[in-house]
């Protein structure tokens, strides 16, 4: 089984760094077994297409603009994911929407797709997450670990 945990965002833009920081935190906390990769996808968009080849399950970490209180955690799955990104919920909506569409056209769309995200407070230039988003990181990390376990991954702390 091939699983990709893909953190999206710009680490120079406050809460936009959430996705890459969460991918990094996952790799630091757990010894990911073979077949499970945590990747800082940055803002690469379609350049990530080769990374989806052979991936059976894709878990995306990103900030989601849902009009909620900053720091609110969201989980989307399956068909809700492309629809959500088509509705411009993510700061990276066009890159992700295009990535998923082209992957589907090429026959590389993972059979399972889940997004864990958080409502940002700020995506201005800055190196730190806002307190509201930083407070949500443990909840998301626990959710992602639970998701991986449901997918049959034996997670061991690093």
PDB file of C-alpha atoms in Angstrom:
ATOM      1  CA  UNK A   1       0.000   0.000   0.000  1.00  0.00           C
ATOM      2  CA  UNK A   2       1.249   3.469  -0.860  1.00  0.00           C
ATOM      3  CA  UNK A   3       0.099   6.416   1.251  1.00  0.00           C
ATOM      4  CA  UNK A   4       1.074  10.034   0.731  1.00  0.00           C
ATOM      5  CA  UNK A   5       0.513  12.660   3.418  1.00  0.00           C
ATOM      6  CA  UNK A   6       0.830  15.928   1.523  1.00  0.00           C
ATOM      7  CA  UNK A   7       1.253  19.191   3.415  1.00  0.00           C
ATOM      8  CA  UNK A   8       0.421  22.208   1.258  1.00  0.00           C
ATOM      9  CA  UNK A   9       1.310  25.814   1.916  1.00  0.00           C
ATOM     10  CA  UNK A  10       3.872  28.559   2.017  1.00  0.00           C
ATOM     11  CA  UNK A  11       6.022  28.516   5.163  1.00  0.00           C
ATOM     12  CA  UNK A  12       6.636  32.264   4.858  1.00  0.00           C
ATOM     13  CA  UNK A  13       2.932  33.159   5.156  1.00  0.00           C
ATOM     14  CA  UNK A  14       1.787  32.664   8.806  1.00  0.00           C
ATOM     15  CA  UNK A  15      -1.104  30.152   8.865  1.00  0.00           C
ATOM     16  CA  UNK A  16      -0.485  29.108   5.269  1.00  0.00           C
ATOM     17  CA  UNK A  17       2.471  27.165   6.698  1.00  0.00           C
ATOM     18  CA  UNK A  18       0.053  24.828   8.497  1.00  0.00           C
ATOM     19  CA  UNK A  19       0.206  22.008   5.911  1.00  0.00           C
ATOM     20  CA  UNK A  20       3.990  21.759   5.623  1.00  0.00           C
ATOM     21  CA  UNK A  21       4.393  22.133   9.392  1.00  0.00           C
ATOM     22  CA  UNK A  22       1.933  19.301  10.011  1.00  0.00           C
ATOM     23  CA  UNK A  23       3.706  17.002   7.529  1.00  0.00           C
ATOM     24  CA  UNK A  24       6.967  17.798   9.317  1.00  0.00           C
ATOM     25  CA  UNK A  25       5.419  17.200  12.764  1.00  0.00           C
ATOM     26  CA  UNK A  26       4.046  13.837  11.627  1.00  0.00           C
ATOM     27  CA  UNK A  27       7.490  12.747  10.422  1.00  0.00           C
ATOM     28  CA  UNK A  28       9.123  13.972  13.633  1.00  0.00           C
ATOM     29  CA  UNK A  29       6.644  12.259  15.967  1.00  0.00           C
ATOM     30  CA  UNK A  30       6.270   8.925  14.178  1.00  0.00           C
ATOM     31  CA  UNK A  31       8.619   6.506  12.452  1.00  0.00           C
ATOM     32  CA  UNK A  32       6.640   6.201   9.222  1.00  0.00           C
ATOM     33  CA  UNK A  33       6.841   2.683   7.827  1.00  0.00           C
ATOM     34  CA  UNK A  34       7.754   1.870   4.228  1.00  0.00           C
ATOM     35  CA  UNK A  35       4.955   2.834   1.886  1.00  0.00           C
ATOM     36  CA  UNK A  36       3.960   5.906   3.921  1.00  0.00           C
ATOM     37  CA  UNK A  37       5.468   9.256   2.951  1.00  0.00           C
ATOM     38  CA  UNK A  38       4.939  12.669   4.530  1.00  0.00           C
ATOM     39  CA  UNK A  39       5.819  15.398   2.052  1.00  0.00           C
ATOM     40  CA  UNK A  40       6.041  19.170   2.231  1.00  0.00           C
ATOM     41  CA  UNK A  41       4.346  19.944  -1.077  1.00  0.00           C
ATOM     42  CA  UNK A  42       4.758  23.674  -0.618  1.00  0.00           C
ATOM     43  CA  UNK A  43       2.926  25.522  -3.363  1.00  0.00           C
ATOM     44  CA  UNK A  44       4.053  23.280  -6.220  1.00  0.00           C
ATOM     45  CA  UNK A  45       0.599  22.541  -7.699  1.00  0.00           C
ATOM     46  CA  UNK A  46       0.883  20.456 -10.871  1.00  0.00           C
ATOM     47  CA  UNK A  47       4.567  19.828 -10.217  1.00  0.00           C
ATOM     48  CA  UNK A  48       3.357  17.323  -7.585  1.00  0.00           C
ATOM     49  CA  UNK A  49       1.694  15.138 -10.233  1.00  0.00           C
ATOM     50  CA  UNK A  50       4.540  12.578 -10.456  1.00  0.00           C
ATOM     51  CA  UNK A  51       4.300  12.106  -6.666  1.00  0.00           C
ATOM     52  CA  UNK A  52       0.721  10.786  -7.058  1.00  0.00           C
ATOM     53  CA  UNK A  53       1.696   7.932  -9.352  1.00  0.00           C
ATOM     54  CA  UNK A  54       1.149   4.671  -7.508  1.00  0.00           C
ATOM     55  CA  UNK A  55      -0.398   6.356  -4.463  1.00  0.00           C
ATOM     56  CA  UNK A  56      -3.469   4.470  -3.239  1.00  0.00           C
ATOM     57  CA  UNK A  57      -4.405   6.820  -0.412  1.00  0.00           C
ATOM     58  CA  UNK A  58      -3.804  10.573  -0.286  1.00  0.00           C
ATOM     59  CA  UNK A  59      -4.148  12.668   2.850  1.00  0.00           C
ATOM     60  CA  UNK A  60      -3.857  16.424   2.265  1.00  0.00           C
ATOM     61  CA  UNK A  61      -3.054  18.890   5.047  1.00  0.00           C
ATOM     62  CA  UNK A  62      -3.981  22.491   4.274  1.00  0.00           C
ATOM     63  CA  UNK A  63      -5.671  25.639   5.501  1.00  0.00           C
ATOM     64  CA  UNK A  64      -9.330  25.767   4.463  1.00  0.00           C
ATOM     65  CA  UNK A  65     -11.298  28.970   4.108  1.00  0.00           C
ATOM     66  CA  UNK A  66     -14.666  27.901   5.508  1.00  0.00           C
ATOM     67  CA  UNK A  67     -15.779  31.182   7.057  1.00  0.00           C
ATOM     68  CA  UNK A  68     -15.440  29.622  10.512  1.00  0.00           C
ATOM     69  CA  UNK A  69     -13.681  30.695  13.674  1.00  0.00           C
ATOM     70  CA  UNK A  70      -9.882  30.646  13.176  1.00  0.00           C
ATOM     71  CA  UNK A  71      -8.446  27.350  14.364  1.00  0.00           C
ATOM     72  CA  UNK A  72     -11.583  25.316  13.579  1.00  0.00           C
ATOM     73  CA  UNK A  73     -10.583  21.869  12.314  1.00  0.00           C
ATOM     74  CA  UNK A  74     -12.210  20.252   9.275  1.00  0.00           C
ATOM     75  CA  UNK A  75     -12.061  16.790   7.752  1.00  0.00           C
ATOM     76  CA  UNK A  76     -13.254  16.178   4.198  1.00  0.00           C
ATOM     77  CA  UNK A  77     -13.199  12.933   2.281  1.00  0.00           C
ATOM     78  CA  UNK A  78     -13.940  11.348  -1.050  1.00  0.00           C
ATOM     79  CA  UNK A  79     -16.044  13.314  -3.505  1.00  0.00           C
ATOM     80  CA  UNK A  80     -16.306  16.247  -1.082  1.00  0.00           C
ATOM     81  CA  UNK A  81     -12.612  16.975  -1.613  1.00  0.00           C
ATOM     82  CA  UNK A  82     -12.602  17.935  -5.316  1.00  0.00           C
ATOM     83  CA  UNK A  83     -15.890  19.800  -4.809  1.00  0.00           C
ATOM     84  CA  UNK A  84     -14.441  21.676  -1.845  1.00  0.00           C
ATOM     85  CA  UNK A  85     -11.369  22.739  -3.761  1.00  0.00           C
ATOM     86  CA  UNK A  86     -13.551  23.687  -6.743  1.00  0.00           C
ATOM     87  CA  UNK A  87     -15.457  25.970  -4.373  1.00  0.00           C
ATOM     88  CA  UNK A  88     -12.187  27.733  -3.535  1.00  0.00           C
ATOM     89  CA  UNK A  89     -12.064  26.701   0.113  1.00  0.00           C
ATOM     90  CA  UNK A  90      -8.299  26.333   0.097  1.00  0.00           C
ATOM     91  CA  UNK A  91      -5.739  29.036  -0.336  1.00  0.00           C
ATOM     92  CA  UNK A  92      -4.246  26.610  -2.907  1.00  0.00           C
ATOM     93  CA  UNK A  93      -7.551  25.733  -4.549  1.00  0.00           C
ATOM     94  CA  UNK A  94      -6.462  26.077  -8.155  1.00  0.00           C
ATOM     95  CA  UNK A  95      -3.279  24.107  -7.691  1.00  0.00           C
ATOM     96  CA  UNK A  96      -5.023  21.286  -5.841  1.00  0.00           C
ATOM     97  CA  UNK A  97      -8.074  21.276  -8.073  1.00  0.00           C
ATOM     98  CA  UNK A  98      -5.893  21.073 -11.178  1.00  0.00           C
ATOM     99  CA  UNK A  99      -3.629  18.455  -9.601  1.00  0.00           C
ATOM    100  CA  UNK A 100      -6.561  16.173  -8.762  1.00  0.00           C
ATOM    101  CA  UNK A 101      -8.215  16.686 -12.150  1.00  0.00           C
ATOM    102  CA  UNK A 102      -5.074  15.854 -14.123  1.00  0.00           C
ATOM    103  CA  UNK A 103      -4.294  12.888 -11.851  1.00  0.00           C
ATOM    104  CA  UNK A 104      -7.786  11.554 -12.561  1.00  0.00           C
ATOM    105  CA  UNK A 105      -7.364  12.048 -16.312  1.00  0.00           C
ATOM    106  CA  UNK A 106      -4.071  10.159 -16.204  1.00  0.00           C
ATOM    107  CA  UNK A 107      -5.537   7.369 -14.091  1.00  0.00           C
ATOM    108  CA  UNK A 108      -3.465   8.253 -11.023  1.00  0.00           C
ATOM    109  CA  UNK A 109      -6.153   9.602  -8.702  1.00  0.00           C
ATOM    110  CA  UNK A 110      -5.747   7.781  -5.374  1.00  0.00           C
ATOM    111  CA  UNK A 111      -8.674   5.516  -4.479  1.00  0.00           C
ATOM    112  CA  UNK A 112      -9.032   7.252  -1.116  1.00  0.00           C
ATOM    113  CA  UNK A 113      -8.702  10.974  -0.583  1.00  0.00           C
ATOM    114  CA  UNK A 114      -8.939  12.804   2.743  1.00  0.00           C
ATOM    115  CA  UNK A 115      -8.224  16.414   3.684  1.00  0.00           C
ATOM    116  CA  UNK A 116      -7.502  17.585   7.213  1.00  0.00           C
ATOM    117  CA  UNK A 117      -7.530  21.325   7.421  1.00  0.00           C
ATOM    118  CA  UNK A 118      -7.939  24.286   9.667  1.00  0.00           C
ATOM    119  CA  UNK A 119      -9.558  27.694   9.291  1.00  0.00           C
ATOM    120  CA  UNK A 120      -6.729  30.248   9.026  1.00  0.00           C
ATOM    121  CA  UNK A 121      -6.665  33.520  10.890  1.00  0.00           C
ATOM    122  CA  UNK A 122      -3.986  35.143   8.756  1.00  0.00           C
ATOM    123  CA  UNK A 123      -2.065  34.339   5.584  1.00  0.00           C
ATOM    124  CA  UNK A 124       0.071  37.465   5.705  1.00  0.00           C
ATOM    125  CA  UNK A 125       3.865  37.403   5.613  1.00  0.00           C
ATOM    126  CA  UNK A 126       5.186  35.896   8.828  1.00  0.00           C
ATOM    127  CA  UNK A 127       7.074  32.878  10.104  1.00  0.00           C
ATOM    128  CA  UNK A 128       4.782  31.781  12.957  1.00  0.00           C
ATOM    129  CA  UNK A 129       1.333  30.244  12.978  1.00  0.00           C
ATOM    130  CA  UNK A 130      -1.268  32.394  14.693  1.00  0.00           C
ATOM    131  CA  UNK A 131      -2.166  31.204  18.213  1.00  0.00           C
ATOM    132  CA  UNK A 132      -5.583  29.917  17.073  1.00  0.00           C
ATOM    133  CA  UNK A 133      -4.100  27.737  14.335  1.00  0.00           C
ATOM    134  CA  UNK A 134      -1.153  26.619  16.481  1.00  0.00           C
ATOM    135  CA  UNK A 135      -3.675  25.459  19.108  1.00  0.00           C
ATOM    136  CA  UNK A 136      -5.331  23.178  16.520  1.00  0.00           C
ATOM    137  CA  UNK A 137      -2.160  21.333  15.517  1.00  0.00           C
ATOM    138  CA  UNK A 138      -2.397  18.598  18.179  1.00  0.00           C
ATOM    139  CA  UNK A 139      -6.016  17.835  17.267  1.00  0.00           C
ATOM    140  CA  UNK A 140      -5.095  17.547  13.600  1.00  0.00           C
ATOM    141  CA  UNK A 141      -1.995  15.463  14.291  1.00  0.00           C
ATOM    142  CA  UNK A 142      -4.085  13.064  16.392  1.00  0.00           C
ATOM    143  CA  UNK A 143      -6.702  12.929  13.644  1.00  0.00           C
ATOM    144  CA  UNK A 144      -4.120  12.208  10.979  1.00  0.00           C
ATOM    145  CA  UNK A 145      -2.532   9.472  13.109  1.00  0.00           C
ATOM    146  CA  UNK A 146      -5.983   7.951  13.615  1.00  0.00           C
ATOM    147  CA  UNK A 147      -6.649   8.134   9.889  1.00  0.00           C
ATOM    148  CA  UNK A 148      -3.387   6.346   9.122  1.00  0.00           C
ATOM    149  CA  UNK A 149      -4.194   3.646  11.698  1.00  0.00           C
ATOM    150  CA  UNK A 150      -7.639   3.141  10.118  1.00  0.00           C
ATOM    151  CA  UNK A 151      -5.798   2.637   6.842  1.00  0.00           C
ATOM    152  CA  UNK A 152      -3.799  -0.160   8.468  1.00  0.00           C
ATOM    153  CA  UNK A 153      -0.596   1.761   9.201  1.00  0.00           C
ATOM    154  CA  UNK A 154       1.245   0.630  12.326  1.00  0.00           C
ATOM    155  CA  UNK A 155       2.499   3.948  13.714  1.00  0.00           C
ATOM    156  CA  UNK A 156       5.354   3.873  16.188  1.00  0.00           C
ATOM    157  CA  UNK A 157       6.603   6.990  17.945  1.00  0.00           C
ATOM    158  CA  UNK A 158      10.012   8.091  16.757  1.00  0.00           C
TER     159      UNK A 158
END
